[in-house]
Amino acid sequence: MSHRPTSKPLRASTGPVPMRVKQAGGCLVIERLLPASARPLQADVKTLERFCALMAAEGYLAHVSALAFDRIYARERFIFAKRRGNPELAGLAMSLLHCHRYGNTRAAR
């Protein structure tokens, strides 16, 4: 098998090539989160906001929208809060874990 020499020397990647993009009009629509029955995690927003506030009081981070729509993130945060949080946060985390596992809302403690 013969090897043909290339006319250009190979260079290391310098990242993506800049491209021109046509200007377009955009519209940002900010609406309420989907109702609890239509979200992957079926918990109401007030409960998730309360959970985030308790996490912040403990010095930990949690995002309401990520909890509502990202089941993996939500489970990780709930388990973390259950293990490391104060009793009120741990109780709420247990309630939200039940909601995560079984898909129905249980009264928050």
Tab-separated table of C-alpha atoms in Angstrom:
chain	number	residue	atom	x	y	z
A	1	MET	CA	0.000	0.000	0.000
A	2	SER	CA	1.460	3.322	-0.985
A	3	HIS	CA	1.369	6.396	1.183
A	4	ARG	CA	0.623	9.657	-0.599
A	5	PRO	CA	2.141	12.779	0.893
A	6	THR	CA	-0.360	15.481	1.738
A	7	SER	CA	0.037	18.911	0.263
A	8	LYS	CA	-0.797	20.631	3.591
A	9	PRO	CA	0.869	19.792	6.874
A	10	LEU	CA	-1.531	18.609	9.575
A	11	ARG	CA	-2.259	21.178	12.265
A	12	ALA	CA	-3.631	20.806	15.733
A	13	SER	CA	-7.300	21.665	16.140
A	14	THR	CA	-7.911	25.327	16.881
A	15	GLY	CA	-11.570	24.888	17.751
A	16	PRO	CA	-14.672	25.664	15.751
A	17	VAL	CA	-14.436	27.822	12.665
A	18	PRO	CA	-16.231	31.185	13.017
A	19	MET	CA	-19.366	31.402	10.889
A	20	ARG	CA	-21.612	34.231	9.919
A	21	VAL	CA	-25.143	33.937	11.197
A	22	LYS	CA	-28.050	35.923	9.845
A	23	GLN	CA	-29.627	38.294	12.304
A	24	ALA	CA	-33.042	37.104	13.399
A	25	GLY	CA	-35.724	38.395	15.686
A	26	GLY	CA	-36.178	36.441	18.876
A	27	CYS	CA	-38.851	36.337	21.483
A	28	LEU	CA	-38.256	35.260	25.069
A	29	VAL	CA	-41.387	33.921	26.691
A	30	ILE	CA	-41.358	33.398	30.421
A	31	GLU	CA	-44.364	31.527	31.677
A	32	ARG	CA	-45.246	29.617	34.790
A	33	LEU	CA	-43.858	26.116	35.185
A	34	LEU	CA	-46.058	23.342	33.877
A	35	PRO	CA	-48.717	22.085	36.303
A	36	ALA	CA	-47.451	19.387	38.657
A	37	SER	CA	-49.280	16.626	36.778
A	38	ALA	CA	-47.419	17.465	33.522
A	39	ARG	CA	-43.887	17.665	34.981
A	40	PRO	CA	-41.501	14.725	35.358
A	41	LEU	CA	-41.446	15.318	39.138
A	42	GLN	CA	-45.039	15.716	40.268
A	43	ALA	CA	-44.555	18.115	43.161
A	44	ASP	CA	-45.963	21.601	43.481
A	45	VAL	CA	-43.709	24.598	42.972
A	46	LYS	CA	-44.240	25.977	46.490
A	47	THR	CA	-42.896	22.741	47.993
A	48	LEU	CA	-39.867	22.827	45.704
A	49	GLU	CA	-39.262	26.505	46.578
A	50	ARG	CA	-39.467	25.644	50.273
A	51	PHE	CA	-36.973	22.808	49.748
A	52	CYS	CA	-34.575	25.182	47.942
A	53	ALA	CA	-34.904	27.771	50.709
A	54	LEU	CA	-34.115	25.179	53.381
A	55	MET	CA	-31.146	23.965	51.348
A	56	ALA	CA	-29.881	27.551	51.021
A	57	ALA	CA	-30.251	28.046	54.779
A	58	GLU	CA	-27.971	25.027	55.242
A	59	GLY	CA	-25.483	26.451	52.720
A	60	TYR	CA	-26.279	24.079	49.838
A	61	LEU	CA	-27.472	24.822	46.331
A	62	ALA	CA	-30.684	23.588	44.650
A	63	HIS	CA	-32.562	25.022	41.652
A	64	VAL	CA	-36.369	24.876	41.516
A	65	SER	CA	-36.615	24.425	37.742
A	66	ALA	CA	-33.912	21.747	37.710
A	67	LEU	CA	-35.697	19.886	40.514
A	68	ALA	CA	-38.967	20.026	38.591
A	69	PHE	CA	-37.639	18.821	35.243
A	70	ASP	CA	-34.419	16.843	35.856
A	71	ARG	CA	-35.225	13.652	37.748
A	72	ILE	CA	-31.570	12.651	38.186
A	73	TYR	CA	-30.608	16.039	39.672
A	74	ALA	CA	-33.712	16.019	41.886
A	75	ARG	CA	-32.992	12.559	43.285
A	76	GLU	CA	-29.368	13.494	43.998
A	77	ARG	CA	-30.401	16.670	45.857
A	78	PHE	CA	-33.161	14.907	47.842
A	79	ILE	CA	-30.844	12.102	48.970
A	80	PHE	CA	-28.135	14.630	49.882
A	81	ALA	CA	-30.642	16.674	51.915
A	82	LYS	CA	-32.001	13.564	53.622
A	83	ARG	CA	-28.501	12.576	54.763
A	84	ARG	CA	-27.012	15.971	55.638
A	85	GLY	CA	-29.904	18.327	56.355
A	86	ASN	CA	-31.523	19.352	59.605
A	87	PRO	CA	-34.642	17.382	60.663
A	88	GLU	CA	-37.076	19.705	58.850
A	89	LEU	CA	-35.093	19.531	55.597
A	90	ALA	CA	-34.628	15.767	55.933
A	91	GLY	CA	-38.372	15.271	56.438
A	92	LEU	CA	-39.226	17.369	53.396
A	93	ALA	CA	-36.581	15.500	51.379
A	94	MET	CA	-38.170	12.164	52.395
A	95	SER	CA	-41.557	13.450	51.272
A	96	LEU	CA	-40.142	14.605	47.937
A	97	LEU	CA	-38.290	11.298	47.471
A	98	HIS	CA	-41.622	9.513	47.906
A	99	CYS	CA	-43.069	11.810	45.241
A	100	HIS	CA	-40.058	11.089	43.014
A	101	ARG	CA	-40.403	7.316	43.377
A	102	TYR	CA	-44.169	6.902	43.194
A	103	GLY	CA	-45.231	9.949	41.146
A	104	ASN	CA	-47.854	11.299	43.483
A	105	THR	CA	-47.721	14.192	45.904
A	106	ARG	CA	-47.754	13.360	49.571
A	107	ALA	CA	-48.523	16.068	52.095
A	108	ALA	CA	-45.316	17.931	52.934
A	109	ARG	CA	-44.233	17.733	56.548
